[in-house]
Short mmCIF file of C-alpha atoms in Angstrom, two decimals:
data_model
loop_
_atom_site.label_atom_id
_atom_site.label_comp_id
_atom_site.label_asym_id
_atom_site.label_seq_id
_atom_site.Cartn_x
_atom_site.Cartn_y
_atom_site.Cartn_z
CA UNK A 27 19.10 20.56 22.22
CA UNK A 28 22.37 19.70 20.69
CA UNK A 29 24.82 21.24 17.76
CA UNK A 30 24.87 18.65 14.87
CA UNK A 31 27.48 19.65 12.64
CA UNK A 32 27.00 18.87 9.13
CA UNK A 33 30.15 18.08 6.33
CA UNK A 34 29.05 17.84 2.67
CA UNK A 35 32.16 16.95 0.61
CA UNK A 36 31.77 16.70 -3.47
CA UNK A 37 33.93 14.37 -5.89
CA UNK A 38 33.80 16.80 -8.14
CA UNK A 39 33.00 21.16 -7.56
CA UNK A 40 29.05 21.44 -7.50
CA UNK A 41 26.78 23.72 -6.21
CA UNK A 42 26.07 22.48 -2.64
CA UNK A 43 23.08 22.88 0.13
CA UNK A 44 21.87 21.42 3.07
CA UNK A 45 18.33 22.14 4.44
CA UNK A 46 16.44 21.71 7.78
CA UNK A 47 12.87 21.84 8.47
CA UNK A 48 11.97 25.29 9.80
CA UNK A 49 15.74 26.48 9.71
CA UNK A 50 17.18 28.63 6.98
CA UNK A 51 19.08 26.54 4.54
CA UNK A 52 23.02 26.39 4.42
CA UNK A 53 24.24 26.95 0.48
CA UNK A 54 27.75 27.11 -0.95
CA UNK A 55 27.76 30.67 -3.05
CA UNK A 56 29.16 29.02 -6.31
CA UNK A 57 30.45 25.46 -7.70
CA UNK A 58 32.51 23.88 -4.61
CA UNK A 59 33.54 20.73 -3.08
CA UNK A 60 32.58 21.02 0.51
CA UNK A 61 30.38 22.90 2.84
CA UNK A 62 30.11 22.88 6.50
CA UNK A 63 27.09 23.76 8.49
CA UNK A 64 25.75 23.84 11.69
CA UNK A 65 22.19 23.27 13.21
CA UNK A 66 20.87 22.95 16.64
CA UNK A 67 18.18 20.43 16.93
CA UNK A 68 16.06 18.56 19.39
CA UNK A 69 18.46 16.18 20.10
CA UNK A 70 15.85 13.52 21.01
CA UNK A 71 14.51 13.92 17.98
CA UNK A 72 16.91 15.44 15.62
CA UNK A 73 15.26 16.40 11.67
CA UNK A 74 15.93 15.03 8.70
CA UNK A 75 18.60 16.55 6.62
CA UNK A 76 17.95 17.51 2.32
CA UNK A 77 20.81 17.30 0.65
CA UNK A 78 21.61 18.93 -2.84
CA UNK A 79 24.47 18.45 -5.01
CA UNK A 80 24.21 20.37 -8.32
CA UNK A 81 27.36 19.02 -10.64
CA UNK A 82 27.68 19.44 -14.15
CA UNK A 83 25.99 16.88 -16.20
CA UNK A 84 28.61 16.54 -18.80
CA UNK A 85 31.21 15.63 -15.59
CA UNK A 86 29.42 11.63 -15.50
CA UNK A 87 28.89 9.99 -12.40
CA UNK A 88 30.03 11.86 -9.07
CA UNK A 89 29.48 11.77 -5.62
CA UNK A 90 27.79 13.15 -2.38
CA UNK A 91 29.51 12.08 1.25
CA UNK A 92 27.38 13.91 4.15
CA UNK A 93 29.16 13.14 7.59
CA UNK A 94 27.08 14.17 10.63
CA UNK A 95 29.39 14.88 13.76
CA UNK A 96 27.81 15.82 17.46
CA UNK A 97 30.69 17.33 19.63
CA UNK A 98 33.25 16.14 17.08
CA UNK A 99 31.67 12.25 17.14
CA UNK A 100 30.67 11.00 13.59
CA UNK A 101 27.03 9.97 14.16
CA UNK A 102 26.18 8.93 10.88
CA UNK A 103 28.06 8.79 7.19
CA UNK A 104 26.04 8.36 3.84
CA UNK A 105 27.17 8.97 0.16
CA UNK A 106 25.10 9.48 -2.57
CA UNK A 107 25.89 9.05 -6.41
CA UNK A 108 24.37 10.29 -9.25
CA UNK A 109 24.71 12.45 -12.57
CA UNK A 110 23.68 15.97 -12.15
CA UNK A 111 21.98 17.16 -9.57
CA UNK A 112 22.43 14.27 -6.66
CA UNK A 113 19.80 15.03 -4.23
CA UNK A 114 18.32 12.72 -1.03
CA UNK A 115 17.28 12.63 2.55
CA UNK A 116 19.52 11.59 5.56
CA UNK A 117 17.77 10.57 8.47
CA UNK A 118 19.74 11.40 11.87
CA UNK A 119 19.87 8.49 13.93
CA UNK A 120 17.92 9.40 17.28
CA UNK A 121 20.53 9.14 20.66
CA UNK B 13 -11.93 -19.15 -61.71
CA UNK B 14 -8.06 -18.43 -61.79
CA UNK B 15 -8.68 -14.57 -62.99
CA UNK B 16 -7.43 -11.35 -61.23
CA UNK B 17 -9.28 -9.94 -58.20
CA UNK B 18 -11.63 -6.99 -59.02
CA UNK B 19 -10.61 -3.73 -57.34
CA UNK B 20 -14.00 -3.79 -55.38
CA UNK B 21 -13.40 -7.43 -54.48
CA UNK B 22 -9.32 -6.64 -53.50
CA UNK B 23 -11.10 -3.75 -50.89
CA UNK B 24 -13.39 -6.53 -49.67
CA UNK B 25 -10.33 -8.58 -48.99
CA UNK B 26 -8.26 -5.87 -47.26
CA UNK B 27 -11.14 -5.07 -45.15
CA UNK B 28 -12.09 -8.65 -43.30
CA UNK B 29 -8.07 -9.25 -43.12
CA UNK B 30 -7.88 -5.85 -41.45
CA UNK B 31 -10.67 -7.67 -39.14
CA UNK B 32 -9.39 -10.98 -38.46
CA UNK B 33 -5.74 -9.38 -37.69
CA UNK B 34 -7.87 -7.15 -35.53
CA UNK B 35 -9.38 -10.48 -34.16
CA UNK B 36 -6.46 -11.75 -33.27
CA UNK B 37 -4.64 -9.01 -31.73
CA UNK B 38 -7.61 -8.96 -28.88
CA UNK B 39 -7.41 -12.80 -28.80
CA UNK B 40 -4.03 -12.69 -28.45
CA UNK B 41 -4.29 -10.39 -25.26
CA UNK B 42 -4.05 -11.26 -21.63
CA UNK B 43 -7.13 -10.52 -20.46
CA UNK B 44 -6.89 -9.56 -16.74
CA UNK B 45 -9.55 -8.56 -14.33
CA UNK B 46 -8.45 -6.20 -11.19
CA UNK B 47 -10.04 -5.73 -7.67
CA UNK B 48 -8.00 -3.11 -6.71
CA UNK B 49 -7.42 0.24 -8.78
CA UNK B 50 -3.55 0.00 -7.86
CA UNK B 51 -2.92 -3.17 -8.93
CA UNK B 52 -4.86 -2.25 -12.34
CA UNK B 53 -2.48 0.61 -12.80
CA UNK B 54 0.43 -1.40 -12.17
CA UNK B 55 -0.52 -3.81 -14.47
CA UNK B 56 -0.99 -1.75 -17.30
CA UNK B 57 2.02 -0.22 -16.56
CA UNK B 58 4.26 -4.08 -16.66
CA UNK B 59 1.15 -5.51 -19.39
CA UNK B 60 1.79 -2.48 -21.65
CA UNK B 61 0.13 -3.26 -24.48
CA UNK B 62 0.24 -7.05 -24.24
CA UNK B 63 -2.19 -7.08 -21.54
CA UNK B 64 -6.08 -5.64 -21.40
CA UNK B 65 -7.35 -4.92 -17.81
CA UNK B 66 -10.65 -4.39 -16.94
CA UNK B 67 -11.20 -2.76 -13.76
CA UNK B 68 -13.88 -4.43 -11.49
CA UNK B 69 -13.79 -2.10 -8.37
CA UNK B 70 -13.36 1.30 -10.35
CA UNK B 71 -11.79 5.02 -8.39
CA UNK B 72 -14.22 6.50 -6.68
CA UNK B 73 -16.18 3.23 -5.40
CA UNK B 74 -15.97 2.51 -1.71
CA UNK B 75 -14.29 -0.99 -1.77
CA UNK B 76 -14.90 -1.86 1.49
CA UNK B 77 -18.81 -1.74 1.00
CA UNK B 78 -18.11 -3.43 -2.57
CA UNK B 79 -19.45 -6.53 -3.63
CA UNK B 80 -19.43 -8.36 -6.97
CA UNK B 81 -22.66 -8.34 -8.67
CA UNK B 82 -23.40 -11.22 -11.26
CA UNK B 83 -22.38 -9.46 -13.89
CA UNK B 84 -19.00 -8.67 -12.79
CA UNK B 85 -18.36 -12.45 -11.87
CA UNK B 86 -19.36 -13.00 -15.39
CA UNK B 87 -16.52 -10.49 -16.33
CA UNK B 88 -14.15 -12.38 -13.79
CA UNK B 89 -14.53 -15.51 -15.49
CA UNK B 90 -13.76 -14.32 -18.80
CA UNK B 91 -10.73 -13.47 -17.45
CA UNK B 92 -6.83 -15.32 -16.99
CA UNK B 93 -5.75 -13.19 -14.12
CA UNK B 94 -7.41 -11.58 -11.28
CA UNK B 95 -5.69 -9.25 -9.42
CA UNK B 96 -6.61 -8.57 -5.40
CA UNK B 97 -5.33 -6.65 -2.37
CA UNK B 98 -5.55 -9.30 -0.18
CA UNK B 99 -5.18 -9.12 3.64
CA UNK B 100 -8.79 -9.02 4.26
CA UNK B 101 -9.54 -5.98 1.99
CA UNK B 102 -11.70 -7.73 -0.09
CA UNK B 103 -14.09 -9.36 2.39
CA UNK B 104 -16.13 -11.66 -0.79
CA UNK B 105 -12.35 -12.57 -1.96
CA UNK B 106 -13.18 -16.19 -0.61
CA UNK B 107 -16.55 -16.76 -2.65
CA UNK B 108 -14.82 -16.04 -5.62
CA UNK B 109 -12.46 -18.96 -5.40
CA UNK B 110 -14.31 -22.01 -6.51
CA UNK B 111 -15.38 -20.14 -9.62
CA UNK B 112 -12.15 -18.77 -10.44
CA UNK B 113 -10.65 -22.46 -9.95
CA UNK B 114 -13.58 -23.73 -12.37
CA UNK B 115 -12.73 -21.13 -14.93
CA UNK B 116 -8.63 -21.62 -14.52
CA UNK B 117 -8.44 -17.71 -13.58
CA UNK B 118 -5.30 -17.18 -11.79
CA UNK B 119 -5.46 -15.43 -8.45
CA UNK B 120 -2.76 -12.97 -7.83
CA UNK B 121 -2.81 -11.53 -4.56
CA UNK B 122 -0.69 -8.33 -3.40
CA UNK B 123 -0.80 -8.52 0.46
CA UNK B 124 0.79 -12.22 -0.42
CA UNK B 125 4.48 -10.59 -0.90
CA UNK B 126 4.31 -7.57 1.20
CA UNK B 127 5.31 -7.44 4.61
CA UNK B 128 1.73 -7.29 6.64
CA UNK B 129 1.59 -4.74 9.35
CA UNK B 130 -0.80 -4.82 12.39
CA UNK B 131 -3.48 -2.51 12.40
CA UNK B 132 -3.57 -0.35 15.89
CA UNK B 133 -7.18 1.09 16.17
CA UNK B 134 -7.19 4.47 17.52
CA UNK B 135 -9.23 4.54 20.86
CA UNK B 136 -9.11 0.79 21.00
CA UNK B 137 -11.92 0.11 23.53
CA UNK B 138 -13.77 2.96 22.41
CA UNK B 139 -15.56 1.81 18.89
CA UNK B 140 -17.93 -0.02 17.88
CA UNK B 141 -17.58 -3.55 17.39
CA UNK B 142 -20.63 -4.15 15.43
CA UNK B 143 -18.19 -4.24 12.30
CA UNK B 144 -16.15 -7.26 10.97
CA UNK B 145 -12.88 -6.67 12.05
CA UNK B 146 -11.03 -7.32 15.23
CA UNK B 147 -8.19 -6.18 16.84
CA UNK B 148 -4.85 -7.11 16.34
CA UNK B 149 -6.34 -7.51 12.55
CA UNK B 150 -3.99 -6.29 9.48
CA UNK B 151 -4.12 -3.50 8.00
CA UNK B 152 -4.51 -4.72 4.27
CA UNK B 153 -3.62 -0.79 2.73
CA UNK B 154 -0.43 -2.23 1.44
CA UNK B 155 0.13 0.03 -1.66
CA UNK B 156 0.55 3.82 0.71
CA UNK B 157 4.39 1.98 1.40
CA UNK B 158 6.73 2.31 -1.99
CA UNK B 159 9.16 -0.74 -1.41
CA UNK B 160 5.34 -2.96 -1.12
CA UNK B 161 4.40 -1.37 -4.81
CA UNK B 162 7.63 -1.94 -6.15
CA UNK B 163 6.96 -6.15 -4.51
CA UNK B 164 4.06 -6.41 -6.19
CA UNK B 165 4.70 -4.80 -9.28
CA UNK B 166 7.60 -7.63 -9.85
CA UNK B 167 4.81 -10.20 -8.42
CA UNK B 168 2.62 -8.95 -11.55
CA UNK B 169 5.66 -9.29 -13.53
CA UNK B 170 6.13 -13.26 -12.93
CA UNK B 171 2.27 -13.68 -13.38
CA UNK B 172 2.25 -12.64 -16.73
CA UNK B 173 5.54 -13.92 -17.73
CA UNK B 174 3.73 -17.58 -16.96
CA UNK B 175 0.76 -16.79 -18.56
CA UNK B 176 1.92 -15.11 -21.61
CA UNK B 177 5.69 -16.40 -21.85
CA UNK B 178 6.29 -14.84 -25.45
CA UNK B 179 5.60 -11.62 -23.68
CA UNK B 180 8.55 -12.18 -21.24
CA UNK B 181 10.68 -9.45 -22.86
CA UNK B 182 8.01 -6.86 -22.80
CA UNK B 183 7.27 -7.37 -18.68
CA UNK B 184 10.61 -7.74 -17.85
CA UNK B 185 11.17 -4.19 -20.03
CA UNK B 186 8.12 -2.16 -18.45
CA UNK B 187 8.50 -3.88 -14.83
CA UNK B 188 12.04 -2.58 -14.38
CA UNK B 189 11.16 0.62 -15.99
CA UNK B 190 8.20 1.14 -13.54
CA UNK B 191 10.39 -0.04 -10.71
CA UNK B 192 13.10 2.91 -11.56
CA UNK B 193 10.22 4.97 -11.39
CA UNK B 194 8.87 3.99 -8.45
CA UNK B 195 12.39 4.40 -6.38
CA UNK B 196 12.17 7.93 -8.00
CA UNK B 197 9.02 8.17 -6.74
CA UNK B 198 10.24 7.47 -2.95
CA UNK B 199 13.07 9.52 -3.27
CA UNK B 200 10.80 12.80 -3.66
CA UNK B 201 8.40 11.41 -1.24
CA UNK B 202 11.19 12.09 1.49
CA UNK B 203 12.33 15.21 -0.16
CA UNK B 204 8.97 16.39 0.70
CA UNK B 205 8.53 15.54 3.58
CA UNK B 206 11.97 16.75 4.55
CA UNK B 207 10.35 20.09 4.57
CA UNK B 208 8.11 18.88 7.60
CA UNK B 209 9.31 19.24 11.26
CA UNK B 210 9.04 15.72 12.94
CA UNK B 211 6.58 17.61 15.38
CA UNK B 212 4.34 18.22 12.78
CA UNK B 213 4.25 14.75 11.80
CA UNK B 214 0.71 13.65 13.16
CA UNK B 215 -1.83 12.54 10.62
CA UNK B 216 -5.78 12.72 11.68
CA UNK B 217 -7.97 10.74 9.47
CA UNK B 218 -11.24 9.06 9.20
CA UNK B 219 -10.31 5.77 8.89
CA UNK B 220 -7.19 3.66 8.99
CA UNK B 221 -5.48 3.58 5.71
CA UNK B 222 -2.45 5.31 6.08
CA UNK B 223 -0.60 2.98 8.56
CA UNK B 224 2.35 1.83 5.97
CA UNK B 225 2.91 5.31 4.78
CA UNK B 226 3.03 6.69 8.92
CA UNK B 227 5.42 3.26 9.60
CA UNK B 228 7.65 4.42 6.11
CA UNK B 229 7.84 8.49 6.93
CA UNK B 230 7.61 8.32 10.90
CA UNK B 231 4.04 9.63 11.24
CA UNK B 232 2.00 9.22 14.06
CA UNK B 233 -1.42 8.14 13.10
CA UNK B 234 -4.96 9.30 14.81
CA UNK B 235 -8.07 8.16 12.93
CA UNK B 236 -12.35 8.18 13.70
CA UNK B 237 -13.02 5.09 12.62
CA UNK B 238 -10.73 1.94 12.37
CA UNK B 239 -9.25 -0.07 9.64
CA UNK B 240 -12.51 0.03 7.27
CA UNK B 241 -14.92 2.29 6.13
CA UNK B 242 -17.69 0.63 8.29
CA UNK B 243 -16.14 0.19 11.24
CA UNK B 244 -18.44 2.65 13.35
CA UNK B 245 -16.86 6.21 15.33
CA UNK B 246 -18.26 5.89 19.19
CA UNK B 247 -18.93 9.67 20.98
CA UNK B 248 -16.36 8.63 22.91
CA UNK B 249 -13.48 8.02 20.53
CA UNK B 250 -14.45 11.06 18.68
CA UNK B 251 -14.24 13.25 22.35
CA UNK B 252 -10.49 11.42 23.03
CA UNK B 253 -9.37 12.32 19.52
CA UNK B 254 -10.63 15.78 20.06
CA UNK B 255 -8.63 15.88 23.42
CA UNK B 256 -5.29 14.56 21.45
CA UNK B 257 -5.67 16.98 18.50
CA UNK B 258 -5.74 19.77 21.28
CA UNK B 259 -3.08 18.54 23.36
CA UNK B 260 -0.62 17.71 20.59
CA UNK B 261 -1.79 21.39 18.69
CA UNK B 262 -2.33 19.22 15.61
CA UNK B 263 -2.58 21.78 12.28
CA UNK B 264 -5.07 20.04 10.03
CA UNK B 265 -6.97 17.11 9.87
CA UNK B 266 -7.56 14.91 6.66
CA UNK B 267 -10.50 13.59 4.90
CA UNK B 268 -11.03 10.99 2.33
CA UNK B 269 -12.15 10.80 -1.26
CA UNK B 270 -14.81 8.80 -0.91
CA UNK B 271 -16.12 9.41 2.50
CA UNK B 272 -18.66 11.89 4.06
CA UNK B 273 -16.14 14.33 5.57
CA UNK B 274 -19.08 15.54 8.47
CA UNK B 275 -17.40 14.38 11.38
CA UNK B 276 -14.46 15.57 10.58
CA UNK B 277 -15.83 18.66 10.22
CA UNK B 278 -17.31 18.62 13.48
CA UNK B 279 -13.59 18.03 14.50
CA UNK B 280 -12.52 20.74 13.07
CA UNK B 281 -15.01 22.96 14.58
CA UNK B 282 -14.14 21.98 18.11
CA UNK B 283 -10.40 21.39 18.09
CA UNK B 284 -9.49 24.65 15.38
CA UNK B 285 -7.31 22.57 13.30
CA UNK B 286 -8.07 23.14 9.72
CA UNK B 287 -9.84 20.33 7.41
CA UNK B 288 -6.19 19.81 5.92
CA UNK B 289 -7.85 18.40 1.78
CA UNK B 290 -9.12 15.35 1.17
CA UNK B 291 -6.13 12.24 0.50
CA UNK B 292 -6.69 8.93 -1.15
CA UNK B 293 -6.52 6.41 1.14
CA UNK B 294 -8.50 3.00 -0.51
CA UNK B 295 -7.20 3.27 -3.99
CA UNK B 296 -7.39 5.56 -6.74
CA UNK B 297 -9.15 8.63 -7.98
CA UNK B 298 -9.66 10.82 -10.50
CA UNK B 299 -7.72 13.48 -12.55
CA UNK B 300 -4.16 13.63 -11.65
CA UNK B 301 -4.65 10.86 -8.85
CA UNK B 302 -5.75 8.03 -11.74
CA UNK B 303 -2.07 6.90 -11.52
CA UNK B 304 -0.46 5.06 -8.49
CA UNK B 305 2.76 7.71 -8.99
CA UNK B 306 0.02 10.84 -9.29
CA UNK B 307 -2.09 9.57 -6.17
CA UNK B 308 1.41 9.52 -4.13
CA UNK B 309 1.98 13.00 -5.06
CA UNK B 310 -1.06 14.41 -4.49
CA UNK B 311 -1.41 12.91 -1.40
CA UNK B 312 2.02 13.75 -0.23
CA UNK B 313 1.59 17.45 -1.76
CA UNK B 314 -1.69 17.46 0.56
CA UNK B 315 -0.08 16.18 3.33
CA UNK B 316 3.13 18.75 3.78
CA UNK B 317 1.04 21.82 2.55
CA UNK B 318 -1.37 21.66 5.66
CA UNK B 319 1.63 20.65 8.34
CA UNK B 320 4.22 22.63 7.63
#
């Protein structure tokens, strides 16, 4: 098992969540433009993360970074763009 | 002579142009026959209304046991384009050829622009081998992997933009339409299945369809029988897959549409996994699964509600 450590940073505030099979769901309590969470996984086969960034429509075209970082190593960086809500998958690279 | 039409006369006239224009609108159609119940939706989807397909194999119909009758090759003739899996799906595919080349039909095969992948039989030695194909063979269920759709959705495209070039606008329109769609599509396809622990990600089913969509999501795949319908499930394969269900505490098992679901019943019965539904592995159904987009979801919908 291992302690993946999750950074969501916004371009712009949104409403912000991260969710992992079978684990309860990390949520920012209002508009923001980061969230940090923390999940322990099978770190030979680490899940998939959902991420969910809920802007304002009328604020155009914004963006998602998700960093992934095992014991403070960046294991895998992905941004996401979109109007509204920005919503996707990133897999975790296995070790 | 020269004198005014009657009112009677000027309804007579409205009526047969009304019929000639009608005429020529279904002249003026691309008439295209389909083998596959995918490629049919996809083509009404890019064809819109320029295009009239008539389905061949229709949902519901085993095509693996398929075969044209005369009436149908009568059909095919008629026809400009057919459309085909390919990779072996169609077993008769070859037959067809010399008439289609007689009759100038087009051939437009999907499994030409995917990227084929190998078919692993579950229980390799075990089945058996009374059936047509052979190891190693490819799996020709093309369409249960997105970015293949989205291949052969722009392959239908360029047909029809040959064949009907005053129509290029309209298939150019539709295709990238459908194609926006379809990347939507995959996008909630892995929001779904987000939701499902990797350990959970073991399909059982009866035969081997679902090999692009395991190699796309990361499922492992288990089936009875092998890449067709009539490949035949030995005693022996069914015990092993029994024994892996068990071991691996597999949660549900899947049937098919179009298949007799009794062995996997028996499954069921000995392993205590649950008969998961019933997915659509060789093409379309009915009801919300008569679209390629509403067969993903259903399937998908099927799929994470009996393994999570």
């Amino acid at each position: 098992m291992a302690a993946y450590d999750i950074l969501l940073t916004a371009s712009a505030p949104a409403r912000l969540a991260v969710r992992v099979a079978n684990q309860p769901s990390a949520e920012s309590t209002g508009p923001a433009t980061s969230l940090s969470a923390s999940f322990t996984m099978n770190a030979a086969e680490p899940e998939d993360l959902a991420v969910f960034a809920n802007f304002d429509p009328a604020g155009g075209n914004c963006a998602l970074r998700v960093e992934v970082r095992v014991a403070g190593k960046t294991i895998s960086d992905s941004s996401f763009w979109g109007t509204g809500l920005v919503e996707d998958v990133v897999a975790i690279p296995n070790p | 002579m020269g004198g005014p039409i009657s009112r009677p006369m000027n309804r007579v006239l409205i009526f047969f142009s009304f019929l000639t224009l009608g005429s020529f609108v279904q002249a003026g159609n691309l008439r295209v026959a389909s083998l596959s119940t995918v490629m049919a939706d996809l083509a009404r989807e890019v064809g819109g209304d320029r295009v009239e397909v008539i389905e061949i194999v229709k949902a519901g119909v085993d095509p693996h046991i398929y075969e044209p009758t005369p009436g149908d090759r009568k059909t095919i003739a008629k026809s400009q384009i057919l459309l085909a899996n390919g990779l072996g799906f169609e077993g008769y595919l070859n037959n067809l050829r010399p008439g289609l080349e007689k009759n100038g039909v087009r051939l437009v095969v999907g499994g030409d622009v995917v990227k084929p992948l190998q078919a692993v039989c579950s229980g390799e030695e075990a089945h058996d081998h009374s059936h047509s194909h052979s190891h190693g063979a490819t799996d020709p269920h093309w369409w249960h992997s997105i970015p293949n759709v989205q291949a052969v959705a722009t392959q239908i495209r360029d047909a029809f933009a040959k064949a009907d070039p005053e129509g290029i606008a309209t298939y150019e329109a539709n295709a990238k339409d459908l194609n926006a769609r379809l990347a939507a599509l995959s996008k909630w396809v892995r929001l779904q299945l987000a939701t499902l622990p990797k350990a959970n990600r073991i399909l059982v089913t009866s035969h081997e369809a679902l090999g692009y969509f395991a190699v796309d999501n990361g499922f492992e795949i288990f089936t009875v029988q092998g890449v067709s319908t009539t490949d035949q499930p030995s005693s022996q394969n069914v015990k092993r897959l029994i024994e892996e269900i068990k071991s691996r505490k597999v949660k549900a098992i899947f049937a098919e549409n179009i298949e007799n679901p009794k062995v996997l019943e028996q499954i069921t019965n000995e392993t205590g996994a649950k008969l998961g539904g019933v997915l659509y592995a060789d093409g379309l159904g009915s009801g919300p699964a008569a679209t390629y987009e509403g067969m993903m979801k259903t399937n998908v919908s099927v799929i994470v509600e009996a393994l999570k």
